[in-house]
Structures are given as structure tokens and as C-alpha cells.
PDB file of C-alpha atoms and ligand atoms in Angstrom:
ATOM      1  CA  MET A 249      46.957 -21.190 -44.975  1.00 45.00           C
ATOM      2  CA  ALA A 250      47.194 -22.542 -41.410  1.00 48.00           C
ATOM      3  CA  SER A 251      49.237 -25.661 -40.902  1.00 51.00           C
ATOM      4  CA  ASP A 252      48.115 -28.615 -38.730  1.00 54.00           C
ATOM      5  CA  LYS A 253      50.628 -27.389 -36.180  1.00 53.00           C
ATOM      6  CA  ASP A 254      48.880 -23.976 -35.993  1.00 57.00           C
ATOM      7  CA  LEU A 255      45.466 -25.623 -35.509  1.00 56.00           C
ATOM      8  CA  ASP A 256      46.734 -27.609 -32.522  1.00 62.00           C
ATOM      9  CA  SER A 257      48.666 -24.754 -30.940  1.00 64.00           C
ATOM     10  CA  PRO A 258      47.921 -23.960 -27.263  1.00 62.00           C
ATOM     11  CA  ASP A 259      47.184 -20.324 -28.167  1.00 69.00           C
ATOM     12  CA  ARG A 260      44.475 -21.353 -30.579  1.00 58.00           C
ATOM     13  CA  ARG A 261      42.934 -23.768 -28.060  1.00 60.00           C
ATOM     14  CA  ASP A 262      42.934 -21.045 -25.387  1.00 69.00           C
ATOM     15  CA  PHE A 263      41.287 -18.660 -27.788  1.00 55.00           C
ATOM     16  CA  LEU A 264      38.574 -21.177 -28.764  1.00 55.00           C
ATOM     17  CA  GLY A 265      37.994 -22.014 -25.112  1.00 62.00           C
ATOM     18  CA  LYS A 266      37.469 -18.350 -24.229  1.00 66.00           C
ATOM     19  CA  VAL A 267      35.144 -17.796 -27.181  1.00 56.00           C
ATOM     20  CA  THR A 268      33.089 -20.846 -26.233  1.00 59.00           C
ATOM     21  CA  THR A 269      32.861 -19.699 -22.606  1.00 59.00           C
ATOM     22  CA  ALA A 270      31.817 -16.177 -23.631  1.00 57.00           C
ATOM     23  CA  VAL A 271      29.129 -17.436 -26.035  1.00 55.00           C
ATOM     24  CA  GLY A 272      27.848 -19.798 -23.338  1.00 54.00           C
ATOM     25  CA  ALA A 273      27.683 -17.004 -20.743  1.00 54.00           C
ATOM     26  CA  VAL A 274      25.739 -14.749 -23.103  1.00 51.00           C
ATOM     27  CA  GLY A 275      23.342 -17.611 -23.832  1.00 51.00           C
ATOM     28  CA  VAL A 276      22.735 -18.312 -20.142  1.00 50.00           C
ATOM     29  CA  ALA A 277      22.166 -14.609 -19.433  1.00 50.00           C
ATOM     30  CA  GLY A 278      19.734 -14.380 -22.344  1.00 49.00           C
ATOM     31  CA  ALA A 279      17.824 -17.406 -21.112  1.00 53.00           C
ATOM     32  CA  CYS A 280      17.575 -15.905 -17.604  1.00 43.00           C
ATOM     33  CA  VAL A 281      16.008 -12.610 -18.705  1.00 46.00           C
ATOM     34  CA  PRO A 282      12.523 -13.987 -19.478  1.00 45.00           C
ATOM     35  CA  PHE A 283      12.671 -16.140 -16.338  1.00 45.00           C
ATOM     36  CA  ILE A 284      13.567 -13.209 -14.071  1.00 42.00           C
ATOM     37  CA  SER A 285      11.029 -10.976 -15.835  1.00 46.00           C
ATOM     38  CA  SER A 286       8.332 -13.530 -15.111  1.00 47.00           C
ATOM     39  CA  MET A 287       8.925 -12.966 -11.392  1.00 47.00           C
ATOM     40  CA  ASN A 288       7.944  -9.283 -11.678  1.00 51.00           C
ATOM     41  CA  PRO A 289       4.315  -8.411 -10.930  1.00 48.00           C
ATOM     42  CA  SER A 290       2.106  -8.238 -14.009  1.00 49.00           C
ATOM     43  CA  LYS A 291       0.993  -4.885 -15.414  1.00 50.00           C
ATOM     44  CA  ASP A 292      -2.480  -5.718 -14.163  1.00 49.00           C
ATOM     45  CA  VAL A 293      -1.191  -6.040 -10.599  1.00 47.00           C
ATOM     46  CA  THR A 294       1.044  -2.959 -10.674  1.00 48.00           C
ATOM     47  CA  SER A 295      -1.744  -0.792 -12.075  1.00 50.00           C
ATOM     48  CA  LYS A 296      -3.934  -1.715  -9.099  1.00 62.00           C
ATOM     49  CA  SER A 297      -1.193  -1.497  -6.481  1.00 85.00           C
ATOM     50  CA  THR A 298      -1.882   2.200  -5.941  1.00 89.00           C
ATOM     51  CA  SER A 299      -4.986   4.374  -6.014  1.00 91.00           C
ATOM     52  CA  LEU A 300      -5.021   8.108  -6.578  1.00 89.00           C
ATOM     53  CA  VAL A 301      -7.511  10.077  -4.471  1.00 90.00           C
ATOM     54  CA  ASP A 302      -8.722  13.569  -5.343  1.00 91.00           C
ATOM     55  CA  LEU A 303      -9.169  15.140  -1.906  1.00 94.00           C
ATOM     56  CA  ALA A 304     -10.781  18.272  -3.370  1.00 94.00           C
ATOM     57  CA  SER A 305     -13.869  16.186  -4.152  1.00 95.00           C
ATOM     58  CA  ILE A 306     -14.429  15.255  -0.472  1.00 95.00           C
ATOM     59  CA  PRO A 307     -16.327  17.944   1.483  1.00 96.00           C
ATOM     60  CA  LYS A 308     -15.480  18.581   5.127  1.00 95.00           C
ATOM     61  CA  GLY A 309     -17.219  16.062   7.351  1.00 93.00           C
ATOM     62  CA  LYS A 310     -17.645  13.502   4.564  1.00 94.00           C
ATOM     63  CA  THR A 311     -16.020  10.159   3.882  1.00 95.00           C
ATOM     64  CA  HIS A 312     -15.359   8.762   0.440  1.00 96.00           C
ATOM     65  CA  THR A 313     -14.746   5.080  -0.037  1.00 96.00           C
ATOM     66  CA  ILE A 314     -12.193   4.228  -2.678  1.00 94.00           C
ATOM     67  CA  GLU A 315     -10.970   0.833  -3.804  1.00 93.00           C
ATOM     68  CA  TRP A 316      -7.373  -0.152  -3.272  1.00 94.00           C
ATOM     69  CA  GLN A 317      -6.127  -3.639  -4.067  1.00 92.00           C
ATOM     70  CA  GLY A 318      -9.702  -4.913  -3.947  1.00 92.00           C
ATOM     71  CA  LYS A 319     -10.303  -3.457  -0.479  1.00 95.00           C
ATOM     72  CA  PRO A 320     -12.387  -0.455   0.560  1.00 96.00           C
ATOM     73  CA  VAL A 321     -10.410   2.460   1.946  1.00 96.00           C
ATOM     74  CA  PHE A 322     -12.206   5.217   3.845  1.00 97.00           C
ATOM     75  CA  VAL A 323     -10.851   8.705   3.208  1.00 97.00           C
ATOM     76  CA  THR A 324     -12.430  11.113   5.680  1.00 96.00           C
ATOM     77  CA  HIS A 325     -12.207  14.902   5.592  1.00 97.00           C
ATOM     78  CA  ARG A 326     -12.418  15.655   9.295  1.00 96.00           C
ATOM     79  CA  SER A 327     -13.927  18.835  10.635  1.00 94.00           C
ATOM     80  CA  ASP A 328     -12.101  21.053  13.142  1.00 94.00           C
ATOM     81  CA  GLU A 329     -14.491  19.840  15.838  1.00 93.00           C
ATOM     82  CA  THR A 330     -13.769  16.185  15.064  1.00 94.00           C
ATOM     83  CA  ILE A 331     -10.024  16.826  15.046  1.00 95.00           C
ATOM     84  CA  ALA A 332     -10.284  18.459  18.478  1.00 93.00           C
ATOM     85  CA  ASP A 333     -12.492  15.634  19.788  1.00 91.00           C
ATOM     86  CA  MET A 334      -9.930  13.003  18.806  1.00 93.00           C
ATOM     87  CA  GLN A 335      -7.005  14.608  20.628  1.00 88.00           C
ATOM     88  CA  ASP A 336      -7.711  13.568  24.200  1.00 77.00           C
ATOM     89  CA  VAL A 337      -9.463  10.283  23.585  1.00 74.00           C
ATOM     90  CA  SER A 338      -7.785   7.241  25.039  1.00 72.00           C
ATOM     91  CA  THR A 339      -8.875   3.852  23.834  1.00 81.00           C
ATOM     92  CA  GLU A 340      -8.235   0.727  25.861  1.00 90.00           C
ATOM     93  CA  ILE A 341      -8.480  -2.087  23.349  1.00 94.00           C
ATOM     94  CA  ASP A 342      -5.684  -0.879  21.070  1.00 93.00           C
ATOM     95  CA  PRO A 343      -4.289   2.352  22.565  1.00 93.00           C
ATOM     96  CA  GLN A 344      -2.892   4.717  19.949  1.00 93.00           C
ATOM     97  CA  ALA A 345      -2.683   8.489  19.700  1.00 92.00           C
ATOM     98  CA  ASP A 346      -4.622  10.162  16.905  1.00 93.00           C
ATOM     99  CA  ALA A 347      -1.393  11.882  15.838  1.00 92.00           C
ATOM    100  CA  ASP A 348       0.195   8.472  15.194  1.00 93.00           C
ATOM    101  CA  ARG A 349      -2.573   7.542  12.751  1.00 94.00           C
ATOM    102  CA  ILE A 350      -2.623  10.572  10.486  1.00 95.00           C
ATOM    103  CA  GLN A 351      -0.316  12.671   8.343  1.00 96.00           C
ATOM    104  CA  LYS A 352      -2.489  15.799   8.338  1.00 96.00           C
ATOM    105  CA  PRO A 353      -5.171  16.332  11.005  1.00 95.00           C
ATOM    106  CA  GLU A 354      -7.999  16.942   8.535  1.00 96.00           C
ATOM    107  CA  TRP A 355      -7.448  13.681   6.650  1.00 97.00           C
ATOM    108  CA  LEU A 356      -8.010  10.197   8.022  1.00 97.00           C
ATOM    109  CA  VAL A 357      -7.209   7.288   5.711  1.00 97.00           C
ATOM    110  CA  VAL A 358      -8.049   3.760   6.898  1.00 97.00           C
ATOM    111  CA  VAL A 359      -8.751   0.380   5.355  1.00 97.00           C
ATOM    112  CA  GLY A 360     -12.512  -0.099   5.588  1.00 97.00           C
ATOM    113  CA  LEU A 361     -12.491  -3.638   6.913  1.00 98.00           C
ATOM    114  CA  CYS A 362     -13.378  -4.518  10.494  1.00 98.00           C
ATOM    115  CA  THR A 363     -10.402  -6.050  12.254  1.00 97.00           C
ATOM    116  CA  HIS A 364     -12.647  -8.723  13.783  1.00 97.00           C
ATOM    117  CA  LEU A 365     -13.760 -10.758  10.767  1.00 97.00           C
ATOM    118  CA  GLY A 366     -13.452  -8.302   7.921  1.00 96.00           C
ATOM    119  CA  CYS A 367     -16.951  -6.848   7.484  1.00 97.00           C
ATOM    120  CA  VAL A 368     -17.247  -3.325   6.088  1.00 97.00           C
ATOM    121  CA  PRO A 369     -18.225  -0.947   8.936  1.00 98.00           C
ATOM    122  CA  ASN A 370     -20.948   1.654   8.406  1.00 97.00           C
ATOM    123  CA  ARG A 371     -20.218   5.353   8.847  1.00 96.00           C
ATOM    124  CA  ASN A 372     -21.954   7.525  11.435  1.00 94.00           C
ATOM    125  CA  GLU A 373     -21.116  10.816  13.141  1.00 91.00           C
ATOM    126  CA  GLU A 374     -19.141   9.130  15.907  1.00 93.00           C
ATOM    127  CA  GLY A 375     -17.031   7.048  13.526  1.00 95.00           C
ATOM    128  CA  TRP A 376     -17.990   3.584  12.296  1.00 97.00           C
ATOM    129  CA  ILE A 377     -20.035   0.659  13.550  1.00 98.00           C
ATOM    130  CA  CYS A 378     -19.616  -2.839  12.214  1.00 98.00           C
ATOM    131  CA  PRO A 379     -22.921  -4.426  11.149  1.00 97.00           C
ATOM    132  CA  CYS A 380     -21.688  -7.965  11.808  1.00 97.00           C
ATOM    133  CA  HIS A 381     -20.963  -8.076  15.547  1.00 97.00           C
ATOM    134  CA  GLY A 382     -21.237  -4.469  16.660  1.00 97.00           C
ATOM    135  CA  SER A 383     -17.635  -3.293  16.935  1.00 98.00           C
ATOM    136  CA  ILE A 384     -17.372   0.487  17.146  1.00 97.00           C
ATOM    137  CA  TYR A 385     -14.548   2.685  15.837  1.00 97.00           C
ATOM    138  CA  ASP A 386     -14.054   6.386  16.522  1.00 95.00           C
ATOM    139  CA  ASN A 387     -13.208   9.174  14.063  1.00 96.00           C
ATOM    140  CA  SER A 388      -9.578   8.158  14.206  1.00 96.00           C
ATOM    141  CA  GLY A 389     -10.491   4.578  13.265  1.00 96.00           C
ATOM    142  CA  ARG A 390      -9.602   3.351  16.764  1.00 96.00           C
ATOM    143  CA  VAL A 391     -11.682   0.534  18.169  1.00 96.00           C
ATOM    144  CA  VAL A 392     -13.684   1.667  21.199  1.00 96.00           C
ATOM    145  CA  ARG A 393     -15.862  -1.449  21.505  1.00 94.00           C
ATOM    146  CA  GLY A 394     -15.098  -5.021  20.489  1.00 91.00           C
ATOM    147  CA  PRO A 395     -15.110  -7.770  19.581  1.00 97.00           C
ATOM    148  CA  ALA A 396     -12.685  -6.193  17.088  1.00 97.00           C
ATOM    149  CA  PRO A 397      -9.200  -6.622  18.607  1.00 97.00           C
ATOM    150  CA  SER A 398      -7.468  -3.691  16.953  1.00 97.00           C
ATOM    151  CA  ASN A 399      -7.863  -0.345  15.246  1.00 96.00           C
ATOM    152  CA  LEU A 400      -8.752   0.034  11.572  1.00 97.00           C
ATOM    153  CA  ILE A 401      -5.567  -0.346   9.577  1.00 97.00           C
ATOM    154  CA  VAL A 402      -3.899   2.768   8.208  1.00 97.00           C
ATOM    155  CA  PRO A 403      -2.551   1.875   4.750  1.00 96.00           C
ATOM    156  CA  HIS A 404       0.614   3.312   3.284  1.00 95.00           C
ATOM    157  CA  TYR A 405      -0.241   6.571   1.550  1.00 95.00           C
ATOM    158  CA  GLU A 406       1.524   9.726   0.426  1.00 95.00           C
ATOM    159  CA  PHE A 407       0.510  13.266  -0.384  1.00 95.00           C
ATOM    160  CA  VAL A 408       1.292  13.951  -4.030  1.00 92.00           C
ATOM    161  CA  ASP A 409       0.245  17.572  -3.510  1.00 93.00           C
ATOM    162  CA  GLU A 410      -2.088  19.465  -1.165  1.00 91.00           C
ATOM    163  CA  LYS A 411      -5.203  17.929  -2.726  1.00 94.00           C
ATOM    164  CA  THR A 412      -4.110  14.512  -3.876  1.00 94.00           C
ATOM    165  CA  ILE A 413      -2.952  11.372  -2.139  1.00 94.00           C
ATOM    166  CA  ILE A 414      -1.739   8.108  -3.544  1.00 93.00           C
ATOM    167  CA  VAL A 415      -2.706   5.044  -1.524  1.00 94.00           C
ATOM    168  CA  GLY A 416      -0.306   2.115  -1.645  1.00 93.00           C
ATOM    169  CA  LYS A 417       3.317   1.776  -2.590  1.00 84.00           C
ATOM    170  CA  LYS A 418       4.522   2.208  -6.148  1.00 71.00           C
ATOM    171  CA  VAL A 419       5.927  -1.095  -7.423  1.00 65.00           C
TER     172      VAL A 419
HETATM  173  S1  FES B  99     -16.680  -8.474  11.747  1.00 96.48           S
HETATM  174 FE1  FES B  99     -16.911  -6.555  12.664  1.00 96.48          FE
HETATM  175  S2  FES B  99     -17.506  -6.991  14.660  1.00 96.48           S
HETATM  176 FE2  FES B  99     -17.256  -8.922  13.765  1.00 96.48          FE
END
């Protein structure tokens, strides 16, 4: 049986102090986990942060509109003629080479919102025309007539394989 002297010994007090500190640290860490987890995006958000696009379903010359994070994204399968037409075009409002806007020449991927006030442009053979104030974009999504101040935005996207892209960044 421990004597009163043993109970008051410095070794015992050190030991109890360390145990108390360790238990407290574990408690604080445990309390932080739900708090830190709450800062992660919800499953609902992460599931919509990317969109998979089956390119095989888009015939040459056609554009499919997919939804990504609540926005329309135009995925266009460009013909050889369109690809050639876009090479030497220079645009004055927001100059950018076609090559800087694509990953593979036959695929153009742009956010389908006019950079003026956010209307959804309509597709035609030359590119897109905005129904709100008449901005025109070419088949590279570059603005060729305002009032839009800049080209259609190219979102982050990656080729998963030859016939599939994933739009957006994985969270
Ligand atoms: S919103 Fe497209 S031109 Fe104004």
C-alpha cells in the first residue's frame, strides 16, 4: 500500500501531470476533427464539381451543352475546315491564339456564358451570337464583336482517355 509520502512524491506528480496533459491533448484533437471536417465541401458540392463528357456522342461539327457547377459548358467537335479557319484569325478585343485555347484541335470546350452580362449565346456556323446585346464569338470562342469585353472562358478540363473529358477540378 502506498504511503502518504509516496502520494506526494515529485515523481508521482510529474507522472499525473503528463497523463493529464496527454488526455487533454487527445480531447482537444478529438474536438477539432468534426470542426475541421465541417470546413470540407459537402458531398453534394464535390459530386457537382466535375462533369464527365462522352466525346464519342458528339458528331463532328456539333456542339453539346453540358452542365458544370450550374453553368452551361459548350463542347464542340470541330471539323477540319473549322480548325484550319481558326488558325490565322486575329481578334482585336481579346487577342488570343486558337492553340492557347484548346488541348486538341478538334475539341473546343468553353463556358457558355457571354462575358458581357452572362447571357447564353446561341450557336451558328460561325461560332456564337449573344441574344442579349449582339456579341459575336468565333469557333474558338474568341469575341469578334462586343460589347463583350473578353473571350468565352475555357474551364479547367482533362482528357481521361481519347473519348472522355472531365470538366472541372477534382476536389
Ligand atoms: S450579355 Fe451578351 S452581349 Fe450582353
